[in-house]
Tab-separated table of C-alpha atoms in Angstrom:
chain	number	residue	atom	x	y	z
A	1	UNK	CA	-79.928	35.579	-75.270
A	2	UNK	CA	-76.380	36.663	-75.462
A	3	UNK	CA	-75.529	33.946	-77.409
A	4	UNK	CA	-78.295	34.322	-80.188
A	5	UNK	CA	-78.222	37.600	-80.743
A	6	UNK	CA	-74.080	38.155	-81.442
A	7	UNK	CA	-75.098	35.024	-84.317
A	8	UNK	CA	-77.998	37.364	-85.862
A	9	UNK	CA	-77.231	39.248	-88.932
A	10	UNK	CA	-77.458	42.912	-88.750
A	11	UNK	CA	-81.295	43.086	-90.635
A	12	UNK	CA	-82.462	41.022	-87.984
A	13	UNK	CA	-81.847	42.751	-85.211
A	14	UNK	CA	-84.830	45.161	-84.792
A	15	UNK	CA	-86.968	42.548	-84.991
A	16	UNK	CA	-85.481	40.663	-82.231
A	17	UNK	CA	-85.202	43.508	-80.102
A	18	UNK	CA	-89.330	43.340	-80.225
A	19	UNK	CA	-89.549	40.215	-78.700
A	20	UNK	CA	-89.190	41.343	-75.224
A	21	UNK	CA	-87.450	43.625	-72.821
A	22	UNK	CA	-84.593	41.255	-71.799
A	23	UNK	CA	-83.906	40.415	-76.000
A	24	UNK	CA	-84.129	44.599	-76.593
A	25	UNK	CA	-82.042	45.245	-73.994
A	26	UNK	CA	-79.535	42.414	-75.427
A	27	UNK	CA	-79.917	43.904	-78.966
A	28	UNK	CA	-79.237	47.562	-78.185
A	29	UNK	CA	-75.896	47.672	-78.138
A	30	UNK	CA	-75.350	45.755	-81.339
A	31	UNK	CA	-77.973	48.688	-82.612
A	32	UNK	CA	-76.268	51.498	-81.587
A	33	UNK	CA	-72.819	50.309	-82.640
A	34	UNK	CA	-72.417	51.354	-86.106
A	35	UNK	CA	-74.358	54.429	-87.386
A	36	UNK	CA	-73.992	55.339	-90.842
A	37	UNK	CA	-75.876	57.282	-93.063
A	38	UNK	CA	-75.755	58.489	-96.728
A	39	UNK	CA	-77.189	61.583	-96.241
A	40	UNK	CA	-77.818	64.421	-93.558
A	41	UNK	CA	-81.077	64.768	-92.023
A	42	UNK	CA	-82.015	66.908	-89.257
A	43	UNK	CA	-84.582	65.127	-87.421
A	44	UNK	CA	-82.350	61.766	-88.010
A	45	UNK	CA	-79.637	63.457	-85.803
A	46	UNK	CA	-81.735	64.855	-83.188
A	47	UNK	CA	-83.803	61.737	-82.639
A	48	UNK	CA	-79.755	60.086	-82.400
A	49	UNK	CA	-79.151	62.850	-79.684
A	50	UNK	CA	-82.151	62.065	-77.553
A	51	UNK	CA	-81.812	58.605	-78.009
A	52	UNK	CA	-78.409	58.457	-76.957
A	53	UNK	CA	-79.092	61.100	-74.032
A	54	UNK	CA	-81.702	59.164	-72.630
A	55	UNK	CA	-79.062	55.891	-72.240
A	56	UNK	CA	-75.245	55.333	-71.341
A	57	UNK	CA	-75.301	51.862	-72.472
A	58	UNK	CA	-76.438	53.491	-75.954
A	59	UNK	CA	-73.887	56.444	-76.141
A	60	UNK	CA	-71.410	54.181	-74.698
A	61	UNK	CA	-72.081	51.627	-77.637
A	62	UNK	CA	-71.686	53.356	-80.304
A	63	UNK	CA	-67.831	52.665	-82.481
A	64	UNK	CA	-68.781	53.915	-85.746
A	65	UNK	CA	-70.417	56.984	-86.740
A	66	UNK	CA	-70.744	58.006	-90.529
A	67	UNK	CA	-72.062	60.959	-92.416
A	68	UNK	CA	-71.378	60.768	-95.924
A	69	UNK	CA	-72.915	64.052	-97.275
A	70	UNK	CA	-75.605	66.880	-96.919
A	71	UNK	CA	-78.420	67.273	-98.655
A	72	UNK	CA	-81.015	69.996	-97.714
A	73	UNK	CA	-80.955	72.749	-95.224
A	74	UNK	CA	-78.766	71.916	-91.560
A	75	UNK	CA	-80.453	73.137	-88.856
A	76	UNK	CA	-78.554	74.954	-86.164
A	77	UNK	CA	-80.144	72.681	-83.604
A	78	UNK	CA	-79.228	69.662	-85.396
A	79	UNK	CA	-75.576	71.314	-85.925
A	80	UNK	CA	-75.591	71.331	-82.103
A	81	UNK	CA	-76.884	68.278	-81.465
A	82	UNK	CA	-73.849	66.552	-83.691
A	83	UNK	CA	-71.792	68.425	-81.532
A	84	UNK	CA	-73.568	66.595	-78.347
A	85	UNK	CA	-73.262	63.159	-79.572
A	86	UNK	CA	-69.312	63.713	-79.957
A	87	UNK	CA	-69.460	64.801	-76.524
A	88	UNK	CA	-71.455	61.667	-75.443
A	89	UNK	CA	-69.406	59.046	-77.474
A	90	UNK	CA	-66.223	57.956	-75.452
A	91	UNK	CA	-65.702	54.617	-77.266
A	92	UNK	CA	-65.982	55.782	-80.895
A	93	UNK	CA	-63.366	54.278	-83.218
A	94	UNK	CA	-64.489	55.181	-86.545
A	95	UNK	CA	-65.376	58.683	-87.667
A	96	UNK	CA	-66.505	60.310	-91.049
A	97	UNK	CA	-67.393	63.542	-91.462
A	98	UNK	CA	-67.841	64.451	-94.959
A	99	UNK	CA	-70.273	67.654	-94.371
A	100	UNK	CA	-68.302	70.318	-94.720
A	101	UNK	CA	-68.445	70.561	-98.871
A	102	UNK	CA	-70.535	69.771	-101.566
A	103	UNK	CA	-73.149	71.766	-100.002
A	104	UNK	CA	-74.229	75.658	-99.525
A	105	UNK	CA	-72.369	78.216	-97.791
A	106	UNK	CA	-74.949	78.365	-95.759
A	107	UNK	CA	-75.165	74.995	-94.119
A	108	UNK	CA	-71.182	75.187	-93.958
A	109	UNK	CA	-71.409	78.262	-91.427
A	110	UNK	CA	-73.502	75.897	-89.518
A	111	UNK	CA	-70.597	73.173	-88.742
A	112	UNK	CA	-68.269	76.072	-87.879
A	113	UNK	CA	-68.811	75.082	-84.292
A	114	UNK	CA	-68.239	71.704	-85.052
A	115	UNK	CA	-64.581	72.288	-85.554
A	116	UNK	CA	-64.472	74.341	-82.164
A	117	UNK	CA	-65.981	71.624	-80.502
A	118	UNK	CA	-63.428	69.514	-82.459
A	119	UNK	CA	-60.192	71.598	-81.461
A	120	UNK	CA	-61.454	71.797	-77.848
A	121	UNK	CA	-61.100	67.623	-77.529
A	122	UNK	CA	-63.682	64.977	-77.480
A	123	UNK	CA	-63.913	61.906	-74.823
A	124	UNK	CA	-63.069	59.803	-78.176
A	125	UNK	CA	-59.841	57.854	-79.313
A	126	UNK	CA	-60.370	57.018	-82.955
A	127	UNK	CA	-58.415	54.275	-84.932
A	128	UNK	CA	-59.981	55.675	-88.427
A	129	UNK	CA	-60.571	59.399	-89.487
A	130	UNK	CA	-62.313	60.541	-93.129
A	131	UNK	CA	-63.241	63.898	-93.065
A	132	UNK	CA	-63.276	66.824	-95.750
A	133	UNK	CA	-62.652	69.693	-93.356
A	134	UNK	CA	-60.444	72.424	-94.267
A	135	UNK	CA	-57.412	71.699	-93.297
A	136	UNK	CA	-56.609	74.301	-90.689
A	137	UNK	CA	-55.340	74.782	-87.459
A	138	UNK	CA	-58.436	73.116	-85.786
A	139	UNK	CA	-58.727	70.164	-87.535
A	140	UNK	CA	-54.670	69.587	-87.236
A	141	UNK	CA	-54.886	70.595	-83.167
A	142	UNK	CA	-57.678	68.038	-83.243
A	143	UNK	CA	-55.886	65.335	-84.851
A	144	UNK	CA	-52.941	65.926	-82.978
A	145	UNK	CA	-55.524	64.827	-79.357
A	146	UNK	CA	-55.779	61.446	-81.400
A	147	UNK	CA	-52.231	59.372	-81.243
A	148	UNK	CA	-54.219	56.083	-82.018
A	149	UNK	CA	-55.246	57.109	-85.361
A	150	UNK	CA	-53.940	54.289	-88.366
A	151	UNK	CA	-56.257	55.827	-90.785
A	152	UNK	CA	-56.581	58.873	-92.207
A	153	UNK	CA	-58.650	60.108	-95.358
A	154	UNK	CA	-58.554	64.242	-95.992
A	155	UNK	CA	-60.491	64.273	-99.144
A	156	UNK	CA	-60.294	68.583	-99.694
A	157	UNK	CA	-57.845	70.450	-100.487
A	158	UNK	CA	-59.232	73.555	-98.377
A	159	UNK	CA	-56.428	74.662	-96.573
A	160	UNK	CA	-56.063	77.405	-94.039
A	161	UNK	CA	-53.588	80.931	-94.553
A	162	UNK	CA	-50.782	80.062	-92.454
A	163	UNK	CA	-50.668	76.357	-93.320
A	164	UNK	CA	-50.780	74.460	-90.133
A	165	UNK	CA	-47.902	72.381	-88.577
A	166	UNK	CA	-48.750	69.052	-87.165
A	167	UNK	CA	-46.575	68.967	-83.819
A	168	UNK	CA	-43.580	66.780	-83.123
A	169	UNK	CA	-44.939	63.386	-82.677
A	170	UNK	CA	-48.579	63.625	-83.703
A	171	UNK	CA	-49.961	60.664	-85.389
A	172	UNK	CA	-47.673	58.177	-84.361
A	173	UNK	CA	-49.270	55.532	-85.302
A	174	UNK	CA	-51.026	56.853	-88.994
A	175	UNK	CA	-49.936	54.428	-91.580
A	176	UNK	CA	-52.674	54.815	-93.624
A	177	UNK	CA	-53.099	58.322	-95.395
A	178	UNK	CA	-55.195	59.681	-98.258
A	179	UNK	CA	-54.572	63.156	-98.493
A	180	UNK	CA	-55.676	66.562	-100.899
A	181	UNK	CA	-53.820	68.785	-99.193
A	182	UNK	CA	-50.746	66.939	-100.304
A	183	UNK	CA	-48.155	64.842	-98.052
A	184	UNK	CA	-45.710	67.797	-96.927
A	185	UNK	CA	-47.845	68.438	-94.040
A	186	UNK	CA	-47.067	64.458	-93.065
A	187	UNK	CA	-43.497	64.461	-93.799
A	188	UNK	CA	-42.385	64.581	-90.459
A	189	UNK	CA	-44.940	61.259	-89.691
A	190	UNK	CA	-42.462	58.104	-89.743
A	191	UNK	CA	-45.194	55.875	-89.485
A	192	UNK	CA	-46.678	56.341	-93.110
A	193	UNK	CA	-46.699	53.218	-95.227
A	194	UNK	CA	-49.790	53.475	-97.394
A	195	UNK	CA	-50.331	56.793	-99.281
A	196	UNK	CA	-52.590	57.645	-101.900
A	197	UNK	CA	-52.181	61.304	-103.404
A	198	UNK	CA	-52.927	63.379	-106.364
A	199	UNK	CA	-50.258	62.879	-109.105
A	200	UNK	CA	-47.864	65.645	-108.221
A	201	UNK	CA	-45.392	67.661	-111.030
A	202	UNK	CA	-42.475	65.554	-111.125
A	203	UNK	CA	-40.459	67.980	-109.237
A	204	UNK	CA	-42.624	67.396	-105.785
A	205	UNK	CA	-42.716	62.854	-106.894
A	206	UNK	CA	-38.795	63.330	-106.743
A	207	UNK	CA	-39.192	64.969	-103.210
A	208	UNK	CA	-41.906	62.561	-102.135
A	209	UNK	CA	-39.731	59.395	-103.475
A	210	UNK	CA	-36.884	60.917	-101.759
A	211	UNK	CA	-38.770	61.392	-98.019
A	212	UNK	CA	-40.210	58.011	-97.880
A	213	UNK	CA	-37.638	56.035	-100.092
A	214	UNK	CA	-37.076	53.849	-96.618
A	215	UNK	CA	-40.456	53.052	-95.837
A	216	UNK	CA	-43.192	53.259	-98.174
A	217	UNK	CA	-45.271	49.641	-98.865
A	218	UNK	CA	-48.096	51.349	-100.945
A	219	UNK	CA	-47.901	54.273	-103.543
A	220	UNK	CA	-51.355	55.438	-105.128
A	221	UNK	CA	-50.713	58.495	-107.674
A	222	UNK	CA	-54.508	59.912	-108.596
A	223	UNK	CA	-54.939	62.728	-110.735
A	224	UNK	CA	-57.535	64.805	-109.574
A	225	UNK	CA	-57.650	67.529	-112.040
A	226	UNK	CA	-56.461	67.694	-116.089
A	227	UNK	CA	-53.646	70.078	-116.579
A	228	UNK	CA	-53.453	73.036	-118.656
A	229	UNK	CA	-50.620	71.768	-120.678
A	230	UNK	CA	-50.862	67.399	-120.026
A	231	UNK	CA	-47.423	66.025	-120.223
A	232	UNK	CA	-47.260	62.005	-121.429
A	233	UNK	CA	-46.689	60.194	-118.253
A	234	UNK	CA	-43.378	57.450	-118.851
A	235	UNK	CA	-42.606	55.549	-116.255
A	236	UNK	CA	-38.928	55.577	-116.883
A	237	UNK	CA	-38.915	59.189	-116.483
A	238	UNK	CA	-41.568	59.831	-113.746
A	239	UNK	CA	-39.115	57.202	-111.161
A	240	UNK	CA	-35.554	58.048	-113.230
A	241	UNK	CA	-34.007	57.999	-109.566
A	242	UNK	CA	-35.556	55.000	-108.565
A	243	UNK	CA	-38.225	53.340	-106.381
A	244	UNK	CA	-38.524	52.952	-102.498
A	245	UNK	CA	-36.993	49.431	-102.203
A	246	UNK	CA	-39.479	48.236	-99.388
A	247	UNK	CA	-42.398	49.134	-102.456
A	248	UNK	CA	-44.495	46.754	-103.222
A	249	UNK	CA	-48.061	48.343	-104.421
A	250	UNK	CA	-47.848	51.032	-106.992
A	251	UNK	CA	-50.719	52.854	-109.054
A	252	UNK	CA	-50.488	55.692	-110.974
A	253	UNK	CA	-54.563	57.018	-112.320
A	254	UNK	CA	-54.557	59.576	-114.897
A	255	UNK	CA	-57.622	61.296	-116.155
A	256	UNK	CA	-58.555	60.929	-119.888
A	257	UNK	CA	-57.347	64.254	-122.085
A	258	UNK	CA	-59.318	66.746	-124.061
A	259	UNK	CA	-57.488	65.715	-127.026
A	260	UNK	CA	-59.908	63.653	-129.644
A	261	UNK	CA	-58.559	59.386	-129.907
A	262	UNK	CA	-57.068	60.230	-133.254
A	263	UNK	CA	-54.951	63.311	-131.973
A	264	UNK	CA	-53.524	61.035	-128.921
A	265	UNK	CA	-50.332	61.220	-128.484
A	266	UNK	CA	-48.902	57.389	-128.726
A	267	UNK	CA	-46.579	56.410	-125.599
A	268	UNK	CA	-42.481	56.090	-127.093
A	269	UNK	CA	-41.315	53.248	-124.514
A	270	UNK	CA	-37.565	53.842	-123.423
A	271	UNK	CA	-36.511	51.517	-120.830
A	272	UNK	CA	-37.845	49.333	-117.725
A	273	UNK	CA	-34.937	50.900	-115.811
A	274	UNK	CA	-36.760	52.021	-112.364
A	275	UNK	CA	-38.305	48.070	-112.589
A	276	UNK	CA	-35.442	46.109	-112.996
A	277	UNK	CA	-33.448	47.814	-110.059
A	278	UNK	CA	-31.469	44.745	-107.973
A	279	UNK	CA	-33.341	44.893	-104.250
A	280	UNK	CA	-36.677	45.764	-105.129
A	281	UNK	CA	-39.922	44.362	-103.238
A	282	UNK	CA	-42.524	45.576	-105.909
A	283	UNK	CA	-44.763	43.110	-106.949
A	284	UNK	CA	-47.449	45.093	-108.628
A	285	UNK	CA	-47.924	48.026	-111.042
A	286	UNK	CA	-51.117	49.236	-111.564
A	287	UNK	CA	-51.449	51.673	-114.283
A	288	UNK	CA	-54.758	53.743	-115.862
A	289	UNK	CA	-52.812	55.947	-118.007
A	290	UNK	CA	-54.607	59.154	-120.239
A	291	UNK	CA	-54.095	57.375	-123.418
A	292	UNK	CA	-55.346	54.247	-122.080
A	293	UNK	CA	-59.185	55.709	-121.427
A	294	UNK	CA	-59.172	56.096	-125.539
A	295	UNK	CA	-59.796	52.225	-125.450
A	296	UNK	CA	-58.824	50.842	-128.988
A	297	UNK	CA	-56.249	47.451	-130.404
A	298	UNK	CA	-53.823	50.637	-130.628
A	299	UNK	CA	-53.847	50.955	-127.158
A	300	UNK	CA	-54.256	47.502	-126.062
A	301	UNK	CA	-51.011	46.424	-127.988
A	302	UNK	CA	-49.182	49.596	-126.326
A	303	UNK	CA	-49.866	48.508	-123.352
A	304	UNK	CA	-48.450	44.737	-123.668
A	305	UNK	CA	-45.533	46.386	-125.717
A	306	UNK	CA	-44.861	48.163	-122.050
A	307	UNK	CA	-45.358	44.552	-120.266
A	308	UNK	CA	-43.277	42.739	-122.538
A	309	UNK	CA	-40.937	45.071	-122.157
A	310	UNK	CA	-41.060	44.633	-118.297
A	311	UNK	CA	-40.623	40.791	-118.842
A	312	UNK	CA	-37.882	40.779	-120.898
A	313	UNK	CA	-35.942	42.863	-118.161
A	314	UNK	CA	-36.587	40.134	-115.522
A	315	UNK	CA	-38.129	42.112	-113.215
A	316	UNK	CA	-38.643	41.327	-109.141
A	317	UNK	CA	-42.532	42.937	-109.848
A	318	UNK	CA	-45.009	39.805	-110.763
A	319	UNK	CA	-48.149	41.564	-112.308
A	320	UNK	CA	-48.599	44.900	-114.787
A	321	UNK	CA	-52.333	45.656	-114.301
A	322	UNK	CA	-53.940	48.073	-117.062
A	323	UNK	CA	-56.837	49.189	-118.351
A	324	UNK	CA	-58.682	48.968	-121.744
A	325	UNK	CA	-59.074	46.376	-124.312
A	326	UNK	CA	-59.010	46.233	-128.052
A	327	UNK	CA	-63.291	46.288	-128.069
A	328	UNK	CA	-63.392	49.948	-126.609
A	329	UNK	CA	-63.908	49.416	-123.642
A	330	UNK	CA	-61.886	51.774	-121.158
A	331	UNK	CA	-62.533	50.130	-117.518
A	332	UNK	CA	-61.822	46.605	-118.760
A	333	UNK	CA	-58.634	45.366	-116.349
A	334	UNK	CA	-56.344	43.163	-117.539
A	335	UNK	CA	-53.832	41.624	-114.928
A	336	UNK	CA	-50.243	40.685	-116.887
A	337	UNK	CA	-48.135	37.791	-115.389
A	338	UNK	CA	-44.619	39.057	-115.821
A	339	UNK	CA	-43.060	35.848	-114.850
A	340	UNK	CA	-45.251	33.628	-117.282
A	341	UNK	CA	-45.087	36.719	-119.975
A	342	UNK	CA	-49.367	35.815	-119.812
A	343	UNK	CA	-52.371	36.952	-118.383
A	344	UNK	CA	-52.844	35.982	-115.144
A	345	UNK	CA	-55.916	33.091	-115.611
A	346	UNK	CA	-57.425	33.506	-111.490
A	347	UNK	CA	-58.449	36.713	-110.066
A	348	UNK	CA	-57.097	34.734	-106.668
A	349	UNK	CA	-52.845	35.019	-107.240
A	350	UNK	CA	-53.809	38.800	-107.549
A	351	UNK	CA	-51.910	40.466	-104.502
A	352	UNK	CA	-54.472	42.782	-102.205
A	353	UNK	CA	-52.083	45.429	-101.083
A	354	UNK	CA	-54.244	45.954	-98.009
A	355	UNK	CA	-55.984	49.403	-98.692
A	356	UNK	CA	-59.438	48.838	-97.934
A	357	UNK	CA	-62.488	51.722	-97.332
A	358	UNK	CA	-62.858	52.056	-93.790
A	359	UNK	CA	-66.563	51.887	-94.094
């Protein structure tokens, strides 16, 4: 039985596990290993509880637990009984928590134990961590009971008054990081490879550059929010002092400005200096900027001017990804060749730089 059911695709399951009480008990585990869900419901997490409860082989199955959101009213029981299936859970590996926004003040009060329950410790070593918990000194004396963590994904920007320290050697092993609350609280982590941040004032990308120049693989740059006064992003300015030399993923994501397409200020090119740097492992640039969202031929030849500019220095990096064509349309990608001075023919000889959703 064994055999048949680990070859069984996951919408199969519950049917097997009808056929009779040796196939359920086979198909149980599988069940109960990854439980994600889009939304909140109350009775869905206190039917989890009792279910889990009522078996160790269930509670002792489950690696992945997801919430994604809340939607509707949380029950203080059901609050609780989250609480209980943490305690229950000792071979968890994956854990999202996003219910701590997005939703009334109300329901928010609610999860307050939660993050007691959190800071107290939980039988639980997770490899992967997405939460949007304000970032406070529960949530950091949490993480800091979790040394086996490789990703981690703070998605608000919530944080407590003082800021919280992470302790000498906390995350040791966090390579992975998305992060609102900025990456000053994870200086001190020399594990980091992959980040992916909001695009910071150039100040605080000079300081960032500076921290990880020795060992940053993956740099993601995402504005979050439009500034008062926007400022034309140029690469030759933004990394004047140069790029981490073990680099070899960066994006920078602007958002489109409130100025109309015909008040847009054009880009004025300069140089491919921080490319063409002797030592450098970059192999790909990927860049949405502001002007580009105002798709138009305008833009579209801008943005080749930039690649052929990148060619002609004889750059290490192989591929200039941007976005926008000359038919209007702003989430069109086009992936530049730099070697070839072409676009790149096969989706295939584009490099993954590894950063994948956790779930």
């Amino acid at each position: 039985w064994s055999l048949i059911i680990a070859l069984l695709d996951r919408r199969s399951l519950p049917s097997a596990s009808l056929i009779c009480q040796v196939a359920h008990q086979e198909v149980e585990p599988y069940l109960y290993a990854r439980i994600l869900w889009n939304n909140w419901r109350n009775r869905r997490v206190l039917a989890l509880h009792r279910a889990l409860q009522a078996s160790e082989q269930r509670a002792q199955a489950v690696c992945k637990l997801a919430i994604r959101s809340v939607d509707g009213h949380v029950s203080a029981e059901a609050a609780h009984a989250l609480i209980g299936i943490l305690r229950i859970t000792p071979n968890l590996k994956i854990l999202r928590l996003n219910v701590f926004t997005q939703t009334i003040m109300e329901n928010i009060l609610q999860f307050e134990p939660l993050l007691d329950q959190l800071a107290a410790g939980c039988p639980f070593q997770l490899d992967i961590f997405r939460t949007d918990a304000p970032f406070e000194w529960r949530t950091v004396q949490f993480l800091a009971q979790q040394p086996d963590i490789t990703k981690l994904d703070w998605s608000i920007a919530r944080v407590g008054r003082p800021a919280p320290v992470f302790p000498p050697r906390a995350l040791a092993r966090l390579t992975r990081l998305r992060s609102a609350v900025g990456w000053r609280p994870f200086a001190g982590v020399q594990s980091l490879t992959h980040l992916c941040l909001d695009l910071p004032p150039q100040a605080q990308l000079d300081e960032l550059l500076t921290v990880f120049a020795d060992r940053l693989i993956s740099l993601k740059l995402v504005q979050q929010q439009r500034a008062a006064r926007p400022v034309l992003f140029e690469p030759a300015v933004a990394f004047r002092r140069g790029l981490p030399r073990t680099l070899r993923w960066l994006e920078v994501r602007e958002l489109p400005s409130y100025q109309r397409e015909e008040e847009e200020e054009c880009p004025a090119w300069t140089d491919a200096f921080p490319f063409a740097q002797a030592g450098l492992a970059l192999r790909v640039f990927v860049w949405q900027a502001a002007w580009m969202h105002h798709a138009s031929p305008a833009s579209c030849v801008e943005a080749l001017r930039f690649a052929d500019m990148l060619s002609a220095a004889r750059v290490t990096t192989r591929f200039f990804v941007f976005f926008g064509d000359g038919e209007g349309d702003a989430d069109a990608v086009t992936i530049w060749d730099l070697h070839k001075a072409a676009c790149a023919n096969s989706t295939h000889k584009f490099p993954d730089d590894c950063w994948q959703e956790p779930f």
